Structures are given as C-alpha cells and as structure tokens.
JSON list of C-alpha atoms in Angstrom, two decimals:
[
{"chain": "A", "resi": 1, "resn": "UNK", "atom": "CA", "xyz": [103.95, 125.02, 39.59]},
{"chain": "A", "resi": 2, "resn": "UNK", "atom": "CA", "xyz": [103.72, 127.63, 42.18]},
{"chain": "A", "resi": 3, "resn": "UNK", "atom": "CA", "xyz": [106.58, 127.08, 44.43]},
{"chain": "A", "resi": 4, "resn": "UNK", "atom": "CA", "xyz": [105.32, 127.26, 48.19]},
{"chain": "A", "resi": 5, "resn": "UNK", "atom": "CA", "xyz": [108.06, 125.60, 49.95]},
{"chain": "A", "resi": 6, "resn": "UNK", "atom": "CA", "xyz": [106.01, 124.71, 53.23]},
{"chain": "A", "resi": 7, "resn": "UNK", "atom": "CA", "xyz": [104.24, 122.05, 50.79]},
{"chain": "A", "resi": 8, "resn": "UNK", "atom": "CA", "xyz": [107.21, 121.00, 48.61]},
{"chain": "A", "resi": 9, "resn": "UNK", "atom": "CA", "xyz": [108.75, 118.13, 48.69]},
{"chain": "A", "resi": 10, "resn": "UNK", "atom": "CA", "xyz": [112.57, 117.02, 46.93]},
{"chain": "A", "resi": 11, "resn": "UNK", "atom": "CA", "xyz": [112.97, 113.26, 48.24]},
{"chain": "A", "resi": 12, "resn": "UNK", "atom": "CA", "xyz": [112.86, 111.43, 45.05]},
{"chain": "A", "resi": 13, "resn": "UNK", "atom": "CA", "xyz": [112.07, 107.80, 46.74]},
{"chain": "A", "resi": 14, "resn": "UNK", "atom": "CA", "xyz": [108.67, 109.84, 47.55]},
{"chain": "A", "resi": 15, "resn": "UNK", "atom": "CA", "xyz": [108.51, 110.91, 43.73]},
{"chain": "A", "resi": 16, "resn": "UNK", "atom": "CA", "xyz": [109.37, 107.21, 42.57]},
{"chain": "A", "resi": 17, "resn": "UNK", "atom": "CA", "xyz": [106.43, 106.12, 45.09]},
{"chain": "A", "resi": 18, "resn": "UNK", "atom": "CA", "xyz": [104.00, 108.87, 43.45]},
{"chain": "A", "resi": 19, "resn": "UNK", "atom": "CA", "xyz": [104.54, 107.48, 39.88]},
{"chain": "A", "resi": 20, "resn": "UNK", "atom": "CA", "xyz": [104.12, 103.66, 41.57]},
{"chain": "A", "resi": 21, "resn": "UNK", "atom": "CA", "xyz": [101.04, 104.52, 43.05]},
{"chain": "A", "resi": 22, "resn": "UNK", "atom": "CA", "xyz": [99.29, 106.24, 40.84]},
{"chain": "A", "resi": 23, "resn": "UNK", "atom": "CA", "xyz": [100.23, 106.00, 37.12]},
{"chain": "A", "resi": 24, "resn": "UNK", "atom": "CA", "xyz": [97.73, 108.25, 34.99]},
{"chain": "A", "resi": 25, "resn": "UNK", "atom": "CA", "xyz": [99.38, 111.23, 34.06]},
{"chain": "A", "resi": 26, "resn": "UNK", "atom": "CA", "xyz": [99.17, 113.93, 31.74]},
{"chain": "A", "resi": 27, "resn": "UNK", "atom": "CA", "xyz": [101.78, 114.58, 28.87]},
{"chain": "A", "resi": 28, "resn": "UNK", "atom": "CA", "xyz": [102.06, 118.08, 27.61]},
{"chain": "A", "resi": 29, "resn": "UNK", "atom": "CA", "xyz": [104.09, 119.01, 24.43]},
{"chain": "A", "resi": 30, "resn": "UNK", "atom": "CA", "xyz": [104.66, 122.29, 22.32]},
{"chain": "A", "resi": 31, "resn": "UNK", "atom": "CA", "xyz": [103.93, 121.30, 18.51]},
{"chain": "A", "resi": 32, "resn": "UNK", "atom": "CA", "xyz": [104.66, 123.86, 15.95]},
{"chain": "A", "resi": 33, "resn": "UNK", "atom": "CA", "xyz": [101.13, 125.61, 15.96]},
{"chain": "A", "resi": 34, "resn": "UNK", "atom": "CA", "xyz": [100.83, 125.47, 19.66]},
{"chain": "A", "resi": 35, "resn": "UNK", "atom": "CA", "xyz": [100.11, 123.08, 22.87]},
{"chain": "A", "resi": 36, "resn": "UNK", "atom": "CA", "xyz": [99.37, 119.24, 22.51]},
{"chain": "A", "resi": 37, "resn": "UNK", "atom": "CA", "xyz": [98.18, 117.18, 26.19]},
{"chain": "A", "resi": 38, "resn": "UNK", "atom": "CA", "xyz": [97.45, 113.53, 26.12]},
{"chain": "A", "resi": 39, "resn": "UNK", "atom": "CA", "xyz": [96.29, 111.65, 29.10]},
{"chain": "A", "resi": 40, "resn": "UNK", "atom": "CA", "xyz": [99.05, 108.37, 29.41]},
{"chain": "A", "resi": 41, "resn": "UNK", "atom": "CA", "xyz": [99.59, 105.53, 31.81]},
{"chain": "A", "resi": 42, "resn": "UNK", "atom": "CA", "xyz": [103.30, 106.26, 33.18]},
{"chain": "A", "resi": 43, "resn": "UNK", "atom": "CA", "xyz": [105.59, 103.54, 34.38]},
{"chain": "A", "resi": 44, "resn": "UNK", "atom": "CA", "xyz": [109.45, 104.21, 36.17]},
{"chain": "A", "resi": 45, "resn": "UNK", "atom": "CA", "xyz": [111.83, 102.54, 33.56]},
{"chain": "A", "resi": 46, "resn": "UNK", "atom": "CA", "xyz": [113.33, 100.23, 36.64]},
{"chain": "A", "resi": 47, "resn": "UNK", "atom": "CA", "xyz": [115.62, 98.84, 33.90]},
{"chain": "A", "resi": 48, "resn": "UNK", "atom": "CA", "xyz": [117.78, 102.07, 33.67]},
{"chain": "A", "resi": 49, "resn": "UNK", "atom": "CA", "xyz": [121.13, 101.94, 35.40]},
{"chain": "A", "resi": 50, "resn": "UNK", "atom": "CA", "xyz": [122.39, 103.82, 38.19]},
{"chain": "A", "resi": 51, "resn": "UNK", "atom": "CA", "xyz": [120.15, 106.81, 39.64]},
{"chain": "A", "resi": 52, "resn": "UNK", "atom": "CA", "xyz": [118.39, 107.97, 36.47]},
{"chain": "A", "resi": 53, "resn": "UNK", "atom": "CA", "xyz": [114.71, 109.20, 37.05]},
{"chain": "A", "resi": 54, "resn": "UNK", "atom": "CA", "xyz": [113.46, 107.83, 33.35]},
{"chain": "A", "resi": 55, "resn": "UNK", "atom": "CA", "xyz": [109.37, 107.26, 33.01]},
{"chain": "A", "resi": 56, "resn": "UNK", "atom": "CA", "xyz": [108.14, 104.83, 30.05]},
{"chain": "A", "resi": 57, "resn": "UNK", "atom": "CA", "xyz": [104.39, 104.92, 28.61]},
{"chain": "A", "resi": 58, "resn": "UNK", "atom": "CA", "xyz": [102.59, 105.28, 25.30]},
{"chain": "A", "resi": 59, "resn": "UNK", "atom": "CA", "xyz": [100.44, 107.14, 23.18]},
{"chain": "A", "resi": 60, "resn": "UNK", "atom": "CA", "xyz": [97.80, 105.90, 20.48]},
{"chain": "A", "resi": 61, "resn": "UNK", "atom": "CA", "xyz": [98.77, 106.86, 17.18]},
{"chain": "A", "resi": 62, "resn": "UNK", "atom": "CA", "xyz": [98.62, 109.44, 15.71]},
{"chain": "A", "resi": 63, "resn": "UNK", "atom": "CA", "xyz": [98.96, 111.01, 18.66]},
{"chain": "A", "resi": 64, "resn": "UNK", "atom": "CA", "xyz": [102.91, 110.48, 18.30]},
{"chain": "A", "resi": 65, "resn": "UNK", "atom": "CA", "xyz": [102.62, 113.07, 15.25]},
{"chain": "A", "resi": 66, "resn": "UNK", "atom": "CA", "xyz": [100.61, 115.39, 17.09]},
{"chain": "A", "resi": 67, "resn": "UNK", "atom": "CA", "xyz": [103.27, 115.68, 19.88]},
{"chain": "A", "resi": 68, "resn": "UNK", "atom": "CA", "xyz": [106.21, 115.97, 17.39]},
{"chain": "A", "resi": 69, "resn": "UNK", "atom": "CA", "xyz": [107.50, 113.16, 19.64]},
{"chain": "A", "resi": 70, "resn": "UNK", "atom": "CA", "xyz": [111.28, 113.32, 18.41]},
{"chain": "A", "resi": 71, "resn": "UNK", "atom": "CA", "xyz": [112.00, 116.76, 17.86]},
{"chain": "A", "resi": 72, "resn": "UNK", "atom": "CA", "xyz": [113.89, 117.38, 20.91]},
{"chain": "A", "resi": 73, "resn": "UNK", "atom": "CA", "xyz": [111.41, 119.76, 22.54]},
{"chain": "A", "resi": 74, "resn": "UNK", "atom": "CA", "xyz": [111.52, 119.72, 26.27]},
{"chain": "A", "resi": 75, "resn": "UNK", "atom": "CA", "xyz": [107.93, 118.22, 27.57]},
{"chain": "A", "resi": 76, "resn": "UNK", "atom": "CA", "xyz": [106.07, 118.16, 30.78]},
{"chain": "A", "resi": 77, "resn": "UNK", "atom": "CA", "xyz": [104.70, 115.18, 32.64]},
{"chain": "A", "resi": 78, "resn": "UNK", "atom": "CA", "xyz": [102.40, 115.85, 34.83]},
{"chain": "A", "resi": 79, "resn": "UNK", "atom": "CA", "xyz": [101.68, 113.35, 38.06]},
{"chain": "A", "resi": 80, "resn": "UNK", "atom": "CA", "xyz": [98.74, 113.37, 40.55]},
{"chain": "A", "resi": 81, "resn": "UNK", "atom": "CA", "xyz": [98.22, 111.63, 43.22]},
{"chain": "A", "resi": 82, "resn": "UNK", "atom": "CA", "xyz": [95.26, 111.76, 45.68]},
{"chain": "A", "resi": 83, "resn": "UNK", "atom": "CA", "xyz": [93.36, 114.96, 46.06]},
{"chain": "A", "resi": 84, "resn": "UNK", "atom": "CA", "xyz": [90.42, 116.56, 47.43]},
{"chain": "A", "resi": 85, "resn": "UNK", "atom": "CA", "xyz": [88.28, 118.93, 48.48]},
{"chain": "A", "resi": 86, "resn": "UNK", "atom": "CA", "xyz": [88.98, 120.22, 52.01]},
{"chain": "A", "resi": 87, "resn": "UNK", "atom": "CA", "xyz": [85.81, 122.02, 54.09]},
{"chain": "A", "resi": 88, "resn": "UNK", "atom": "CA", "xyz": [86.47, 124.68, 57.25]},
{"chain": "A", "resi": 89, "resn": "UNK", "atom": "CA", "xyz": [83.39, 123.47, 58.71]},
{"chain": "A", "resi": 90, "resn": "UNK", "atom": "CA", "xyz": [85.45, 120.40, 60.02]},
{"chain": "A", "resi": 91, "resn": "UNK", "atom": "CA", "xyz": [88.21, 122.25, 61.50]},
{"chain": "A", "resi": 92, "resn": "UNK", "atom": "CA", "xyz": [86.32, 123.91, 64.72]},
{"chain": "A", "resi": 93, "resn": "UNK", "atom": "CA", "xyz": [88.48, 126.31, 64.00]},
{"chain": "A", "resi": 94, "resn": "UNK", "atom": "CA", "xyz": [88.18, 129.54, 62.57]},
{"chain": "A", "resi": 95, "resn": "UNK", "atom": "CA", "xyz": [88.05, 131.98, 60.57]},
{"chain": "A", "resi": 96, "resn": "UNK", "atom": "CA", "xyz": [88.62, 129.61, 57.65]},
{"chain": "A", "resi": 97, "resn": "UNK", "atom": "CA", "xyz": [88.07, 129.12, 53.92]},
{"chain": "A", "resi": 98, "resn": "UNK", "atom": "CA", "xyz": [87.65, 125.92, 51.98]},
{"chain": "A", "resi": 99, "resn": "UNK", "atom": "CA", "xyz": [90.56, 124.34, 50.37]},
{"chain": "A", "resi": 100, "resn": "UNK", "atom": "CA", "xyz": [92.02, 121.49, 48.56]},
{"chain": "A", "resi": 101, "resn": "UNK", "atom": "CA", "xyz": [94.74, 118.92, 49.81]},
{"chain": "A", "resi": 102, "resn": "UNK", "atom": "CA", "xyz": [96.90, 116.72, 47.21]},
{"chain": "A", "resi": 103, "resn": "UNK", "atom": "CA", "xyz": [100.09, 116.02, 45.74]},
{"chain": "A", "resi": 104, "resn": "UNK", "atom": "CA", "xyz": [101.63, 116.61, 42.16]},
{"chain": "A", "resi": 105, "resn": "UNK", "atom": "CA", "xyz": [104.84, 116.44, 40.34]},
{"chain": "A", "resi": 106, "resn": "UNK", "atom": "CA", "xyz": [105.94, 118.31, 37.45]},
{"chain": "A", "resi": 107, "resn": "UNK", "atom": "CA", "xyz": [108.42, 116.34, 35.59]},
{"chain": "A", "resi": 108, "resn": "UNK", "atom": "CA", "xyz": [110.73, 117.93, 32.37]},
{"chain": "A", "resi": 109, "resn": "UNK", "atom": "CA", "xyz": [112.62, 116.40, 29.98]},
{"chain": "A", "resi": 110, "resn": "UNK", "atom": "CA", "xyz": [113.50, 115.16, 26.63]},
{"chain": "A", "resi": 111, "resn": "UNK", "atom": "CA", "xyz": [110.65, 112.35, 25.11]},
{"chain": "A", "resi": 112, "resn": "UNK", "atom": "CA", "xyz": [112.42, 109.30, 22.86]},
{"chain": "A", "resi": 113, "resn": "UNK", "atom": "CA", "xyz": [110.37, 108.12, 20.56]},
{"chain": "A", "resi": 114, "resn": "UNK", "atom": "CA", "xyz": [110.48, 103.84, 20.67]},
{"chain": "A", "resi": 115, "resn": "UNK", "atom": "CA", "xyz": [111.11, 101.26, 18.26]},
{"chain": "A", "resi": 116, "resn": "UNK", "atom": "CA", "xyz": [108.13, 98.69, 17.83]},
{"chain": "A", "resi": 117, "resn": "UNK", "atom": "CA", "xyz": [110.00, 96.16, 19.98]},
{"chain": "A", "resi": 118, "resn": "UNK", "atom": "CA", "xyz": [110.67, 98.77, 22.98]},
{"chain": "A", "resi": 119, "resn": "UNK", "atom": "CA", "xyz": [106.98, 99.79, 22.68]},
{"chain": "A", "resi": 120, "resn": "UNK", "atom": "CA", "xyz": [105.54, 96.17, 23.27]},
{"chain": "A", "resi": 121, "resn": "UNK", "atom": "CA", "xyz": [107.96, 95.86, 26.41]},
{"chain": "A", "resi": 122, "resn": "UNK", "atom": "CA", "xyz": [106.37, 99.01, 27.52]},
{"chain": "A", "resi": 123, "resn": "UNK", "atom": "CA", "xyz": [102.86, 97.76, 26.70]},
{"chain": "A", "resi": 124, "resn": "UNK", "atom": "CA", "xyz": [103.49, 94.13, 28.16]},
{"chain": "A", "resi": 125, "resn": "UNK", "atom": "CA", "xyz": [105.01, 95.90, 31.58]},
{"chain": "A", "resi": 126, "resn": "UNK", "atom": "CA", "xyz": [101.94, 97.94, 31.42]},
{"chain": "A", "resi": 127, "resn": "UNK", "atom": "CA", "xyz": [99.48, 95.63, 31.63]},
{"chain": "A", "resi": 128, "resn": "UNK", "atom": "CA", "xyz": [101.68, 92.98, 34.36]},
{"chain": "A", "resi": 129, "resn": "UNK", "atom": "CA", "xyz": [101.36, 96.41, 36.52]},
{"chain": "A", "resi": 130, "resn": "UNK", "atom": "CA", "xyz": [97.67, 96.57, 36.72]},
{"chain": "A", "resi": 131, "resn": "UNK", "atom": "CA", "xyz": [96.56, 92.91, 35.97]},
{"chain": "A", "resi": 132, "resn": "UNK", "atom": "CA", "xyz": [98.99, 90.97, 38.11]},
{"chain": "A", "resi": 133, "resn": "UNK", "atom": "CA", "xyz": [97.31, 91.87, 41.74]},
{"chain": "A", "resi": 134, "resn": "UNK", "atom": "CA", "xyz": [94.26, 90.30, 40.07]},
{"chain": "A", "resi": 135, "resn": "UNK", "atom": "CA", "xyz": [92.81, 87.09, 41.49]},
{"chain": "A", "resi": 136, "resn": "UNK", "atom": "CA", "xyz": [92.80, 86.08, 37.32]},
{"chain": "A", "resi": 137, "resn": "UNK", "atom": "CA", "xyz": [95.04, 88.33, 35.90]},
{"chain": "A", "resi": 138, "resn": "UNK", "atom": "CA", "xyz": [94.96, 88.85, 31.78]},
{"chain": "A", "resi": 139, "resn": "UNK", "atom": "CA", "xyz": [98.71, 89.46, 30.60]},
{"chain": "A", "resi": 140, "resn": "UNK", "atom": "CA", "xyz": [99.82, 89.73, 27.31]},
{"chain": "A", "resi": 141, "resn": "UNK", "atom": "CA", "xyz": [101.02, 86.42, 26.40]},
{"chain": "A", "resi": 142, "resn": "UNK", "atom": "CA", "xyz": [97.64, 84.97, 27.23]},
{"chain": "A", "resi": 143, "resn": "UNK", "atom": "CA", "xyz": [96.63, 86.46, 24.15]},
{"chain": "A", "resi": 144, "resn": "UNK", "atom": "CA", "xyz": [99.80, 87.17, 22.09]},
{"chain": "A", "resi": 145, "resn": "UNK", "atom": "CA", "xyz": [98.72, 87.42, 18.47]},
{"chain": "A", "resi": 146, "resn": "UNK", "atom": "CA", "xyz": [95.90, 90.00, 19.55]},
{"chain": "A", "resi": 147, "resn": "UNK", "atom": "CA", "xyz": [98.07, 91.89, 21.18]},
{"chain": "A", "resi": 148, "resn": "UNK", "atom": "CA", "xyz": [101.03, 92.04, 19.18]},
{"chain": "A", "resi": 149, "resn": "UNK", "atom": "CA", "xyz": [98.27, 92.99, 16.63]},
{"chain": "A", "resi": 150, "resn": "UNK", "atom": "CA", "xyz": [96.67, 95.76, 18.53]},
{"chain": "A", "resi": 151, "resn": "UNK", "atom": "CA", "xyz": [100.10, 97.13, 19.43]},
{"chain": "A", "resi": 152, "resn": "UNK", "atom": "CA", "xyz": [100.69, 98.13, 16.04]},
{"chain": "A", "resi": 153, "resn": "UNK", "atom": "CA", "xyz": [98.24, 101.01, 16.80]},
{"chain": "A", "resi": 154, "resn": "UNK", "atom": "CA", "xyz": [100.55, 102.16, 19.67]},
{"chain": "A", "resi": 155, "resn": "UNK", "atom": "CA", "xyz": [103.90, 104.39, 20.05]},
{"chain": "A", "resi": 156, "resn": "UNK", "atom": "CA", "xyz": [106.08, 103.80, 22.64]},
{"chain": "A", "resi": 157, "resn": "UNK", "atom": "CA", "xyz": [108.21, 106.74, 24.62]},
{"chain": "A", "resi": 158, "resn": "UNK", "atom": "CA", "xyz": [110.47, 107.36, 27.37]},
{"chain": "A", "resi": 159, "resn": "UNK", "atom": "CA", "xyz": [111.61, 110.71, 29.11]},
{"chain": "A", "resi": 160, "resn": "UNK", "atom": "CA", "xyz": [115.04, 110.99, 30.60]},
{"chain": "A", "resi": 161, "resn": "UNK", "atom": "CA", "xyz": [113.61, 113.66, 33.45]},
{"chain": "A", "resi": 162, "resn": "UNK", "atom": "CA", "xyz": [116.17, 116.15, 33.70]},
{"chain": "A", "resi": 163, "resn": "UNK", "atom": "CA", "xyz": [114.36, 118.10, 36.55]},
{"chain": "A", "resi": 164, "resn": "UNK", "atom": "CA", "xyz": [111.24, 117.83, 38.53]},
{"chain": "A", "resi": 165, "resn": "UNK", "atom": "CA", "xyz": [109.35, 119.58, 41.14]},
{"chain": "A", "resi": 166, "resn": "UNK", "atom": "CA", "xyz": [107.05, 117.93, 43.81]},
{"chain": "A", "resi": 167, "resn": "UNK", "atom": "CA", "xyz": [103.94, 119.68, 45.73]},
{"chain": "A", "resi": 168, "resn": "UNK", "atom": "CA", "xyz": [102.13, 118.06, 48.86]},
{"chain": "A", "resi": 169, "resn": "UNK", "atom": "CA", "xyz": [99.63, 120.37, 50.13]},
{"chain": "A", "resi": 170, "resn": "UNK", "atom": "CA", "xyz": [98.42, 118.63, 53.24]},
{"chain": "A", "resi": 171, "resn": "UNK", "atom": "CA", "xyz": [97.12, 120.74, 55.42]},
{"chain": "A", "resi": 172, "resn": "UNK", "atom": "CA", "xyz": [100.53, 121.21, 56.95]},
{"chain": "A", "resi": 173, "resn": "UNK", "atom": "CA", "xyz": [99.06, 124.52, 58.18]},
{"chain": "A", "resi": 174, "resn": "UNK", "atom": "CA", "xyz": [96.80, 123.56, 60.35]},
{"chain": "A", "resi": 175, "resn": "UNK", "atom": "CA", "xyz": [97.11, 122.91, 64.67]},
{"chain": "A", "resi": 176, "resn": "UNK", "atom": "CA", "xyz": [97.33, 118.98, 64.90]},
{"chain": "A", "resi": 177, "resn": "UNK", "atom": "CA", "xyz": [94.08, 118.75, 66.72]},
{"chain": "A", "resi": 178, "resn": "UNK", "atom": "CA", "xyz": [92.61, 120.42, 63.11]},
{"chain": "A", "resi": 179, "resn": "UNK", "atom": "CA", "xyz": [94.56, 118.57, 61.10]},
{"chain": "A", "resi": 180, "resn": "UNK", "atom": "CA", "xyz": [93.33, 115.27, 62.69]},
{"chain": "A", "resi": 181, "resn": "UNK", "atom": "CA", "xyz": [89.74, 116.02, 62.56]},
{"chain": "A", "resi": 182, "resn": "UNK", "atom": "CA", "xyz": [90.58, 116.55, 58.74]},
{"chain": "A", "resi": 183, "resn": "UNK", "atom": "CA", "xyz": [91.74, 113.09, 58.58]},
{"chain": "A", "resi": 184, "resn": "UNK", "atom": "CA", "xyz": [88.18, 111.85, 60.12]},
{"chain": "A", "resi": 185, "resn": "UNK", "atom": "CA", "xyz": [86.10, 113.70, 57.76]},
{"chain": "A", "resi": 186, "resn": "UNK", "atom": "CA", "xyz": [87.90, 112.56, 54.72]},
{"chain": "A", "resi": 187, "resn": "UNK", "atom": "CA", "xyz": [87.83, 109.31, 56.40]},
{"chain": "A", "resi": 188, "resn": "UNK", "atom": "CA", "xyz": [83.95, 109.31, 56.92]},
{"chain": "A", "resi": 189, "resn": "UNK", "atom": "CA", "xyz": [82.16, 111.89, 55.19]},
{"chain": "A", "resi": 190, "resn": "UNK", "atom": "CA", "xyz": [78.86, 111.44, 53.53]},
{"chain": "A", "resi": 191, "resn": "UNK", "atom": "CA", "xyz": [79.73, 114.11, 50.39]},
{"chain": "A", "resi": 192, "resn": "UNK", "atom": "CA", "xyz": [83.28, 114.01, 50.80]},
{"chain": "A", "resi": 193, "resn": "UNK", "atom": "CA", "xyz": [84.91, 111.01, 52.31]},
{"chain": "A", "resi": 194, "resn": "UNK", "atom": "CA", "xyz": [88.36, 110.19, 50.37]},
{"chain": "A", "resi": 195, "resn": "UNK", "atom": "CA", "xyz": [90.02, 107.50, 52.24]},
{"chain": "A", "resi": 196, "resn": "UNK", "atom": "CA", "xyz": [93.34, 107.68, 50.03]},
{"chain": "A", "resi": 197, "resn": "UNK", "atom": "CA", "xyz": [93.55, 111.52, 50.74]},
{"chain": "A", "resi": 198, "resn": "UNK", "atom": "CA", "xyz": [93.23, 110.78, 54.13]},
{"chain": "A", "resi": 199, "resn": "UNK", "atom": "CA", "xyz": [95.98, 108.48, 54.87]},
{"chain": "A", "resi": 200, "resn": "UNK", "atom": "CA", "xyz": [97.98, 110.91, 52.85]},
{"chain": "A", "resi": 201, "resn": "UNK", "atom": "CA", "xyz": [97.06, 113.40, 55.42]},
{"chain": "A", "resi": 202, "resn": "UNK", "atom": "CA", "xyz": [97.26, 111.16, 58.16]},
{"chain": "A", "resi": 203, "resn": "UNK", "atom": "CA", "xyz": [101.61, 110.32, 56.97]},
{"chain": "A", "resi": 204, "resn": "UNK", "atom": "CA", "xyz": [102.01, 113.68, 56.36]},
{"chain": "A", "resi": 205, "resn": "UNK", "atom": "CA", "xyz": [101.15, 115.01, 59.85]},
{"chain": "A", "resi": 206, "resn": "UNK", "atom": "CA", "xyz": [103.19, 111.84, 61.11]},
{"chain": "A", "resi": 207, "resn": "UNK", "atom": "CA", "xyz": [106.32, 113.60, 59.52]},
{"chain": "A", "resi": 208, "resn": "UNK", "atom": "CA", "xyz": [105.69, 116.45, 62.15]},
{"chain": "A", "resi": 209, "resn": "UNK", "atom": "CA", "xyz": [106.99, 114.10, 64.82]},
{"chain": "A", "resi": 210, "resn": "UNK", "atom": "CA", "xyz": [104.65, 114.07, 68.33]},
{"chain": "A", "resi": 211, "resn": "UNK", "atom": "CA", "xyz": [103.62, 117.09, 69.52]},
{"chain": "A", "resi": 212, "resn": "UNK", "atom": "CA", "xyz": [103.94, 119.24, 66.67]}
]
C-alpha cells in the first residue's frame, strides 16, 4: 500500500471496527508457481487472549491446496470498507480532478490451517454474524446434520497478524465547506449516491474538530 500518511490511520480499535463492519476480504498467498487470491468472509477471533489481532475465516476446498495453507509463507489479507467514486463538479471549487474516497487495511501474517472441529466453530460463528440481526435468523443448529455435512467441503484458517497498515482516504484535503458538500452528494446523488461512504466522510471530517 502506498503510504500517504495524511490518509493513514494506526488506531487498531478503528481496524477491529473495519473487519466488524465489513467482513469480505481478499486472501492473497504465494504458492510455488506463483500468486493464489481467494475472496473469504473474515471474522476477529474475539476468543484470543490478551491484545492479539488474530482474523478466522475459510476457504472451499481445494482451495486450501492451492494456497499451500501450512507452509509458513507470510500472506496478505486484504480489508475494504466503503468506497467510492468522488466527482470535482460537487466541490465548487476548483481546479479539480475526480477521485475516489475509502478505507483499506493490509494485514500480514502467518495462516494456520484448522482442524475439522475449529473449522465448524468458524463456520457456525460465521453464519450467527450475518443471520442473527435477522427478524428469522437461520443458524447452524437449525439444520445440524446438513451442515455438519456441507462443512466437510470447507477448510478452516486463522492468521496471527503480525503487522498491518490502514488507509482512509477521505477527502481530508479538501476546505470543510468542500468536504461537506461531498458528504451531500454521496448522500443524494442520482449516479453516485453512497450513503455508507458518506457517513464515513461525514466522521472523518468530525475528527478535524470545529473549524478546521
């Protein structure tokens, strides 16, 4: 990641929010005859004592071979969170070129390959994350002998993250008065409106403080 340190960020309680908020990340390996990426659902292993930073998720097999998952290789996990394009024509302001606004993480670190036990936790967590704000929610021991069937077909892995970097690009910038009428248009516009981006923007220019 490019480091621009007017849009990085080191607070890990932000990080730990990221990977809370939006789960869907992108593994990337180096196998022996070259780069491997699979697209995972990522979870914070809350279980793990003290301040470790450890993520939990899974592959479908044989994507576990693919990956070498196990050899000790150092992988990246990579984290978005809301992003979007950014016009000039809504900052009144000029000159200007267009943009985009968003926030990342680039997480490193050693991937443990899990036991068929550990690997149903990790599925069963999964699906309580995304099922349980549902008004009927689905969970795994609703329909336990399906799922401890289909899980067979899954491999289970953690990463103990032994560095990171974080990026949120924000329009940081801009004058308030710009930055604000950013906020509206991603709010409200008819191509581009991105109401998550926005209230991104939106906290970020609260950070500034009044005035600033």
């Amino acid at each position: 990641m490019i480091h621009t340190a007017d849009y990085a960020f080191e607070d890990e309680a932000r990080l730990r929010e990221l990977i809370r908020q939006h789960g869907w990340a992108l593994l990337v390996s180096t196998a022996d005859d070259g780069m491997v990426a699979s697209h995972v659902p990522v979870l914070l292993d809350e279980d793990e004592p003290g301040d470790s930073l450890v993520i939990v998720s899974h592959v479908g097999r044989p994507d576990e071979l693919l990956h070498q998952m196990g050899s000790g290789r150092e992988v990246l996990l990579v984290v978005e969170g809301p992003y979007g394009y950014v016009s000039p024509s809504w900052y009144q302001h000029g000159p200007a070129v267009p943009t985009w606004d968003y926030i990342s993480a680039h997480l490193y670190g050693q991937l443990e390959l899990l036991d068929a036990d550990e690997t149903y936790r990790v599925l069963s967590q999964t699906v309580d994350q995304y099922e349980k704000p549902l008004p009927d929610p689905v969970l795994l021991p609703d329909v336990a002998e399906y799922a401890h069937r289909t899980a067979r077909g899954a491999a289970g892995f953690r990463i103990r993250v032994t560095r990171w970097q974080g990026k949120a690009k924000l329009s940081q910038d801009k004058p308030r008065a710009v930055v604000e009428r950013v906020v509206a248009a991603l709010e409200d516009d008819p191509h581009y409106a991105n109401p998550v981006l926005a209230a991104a923007v939106r906290e970020e220019l609260g950070r500034r403080g009044e005035g600033a």
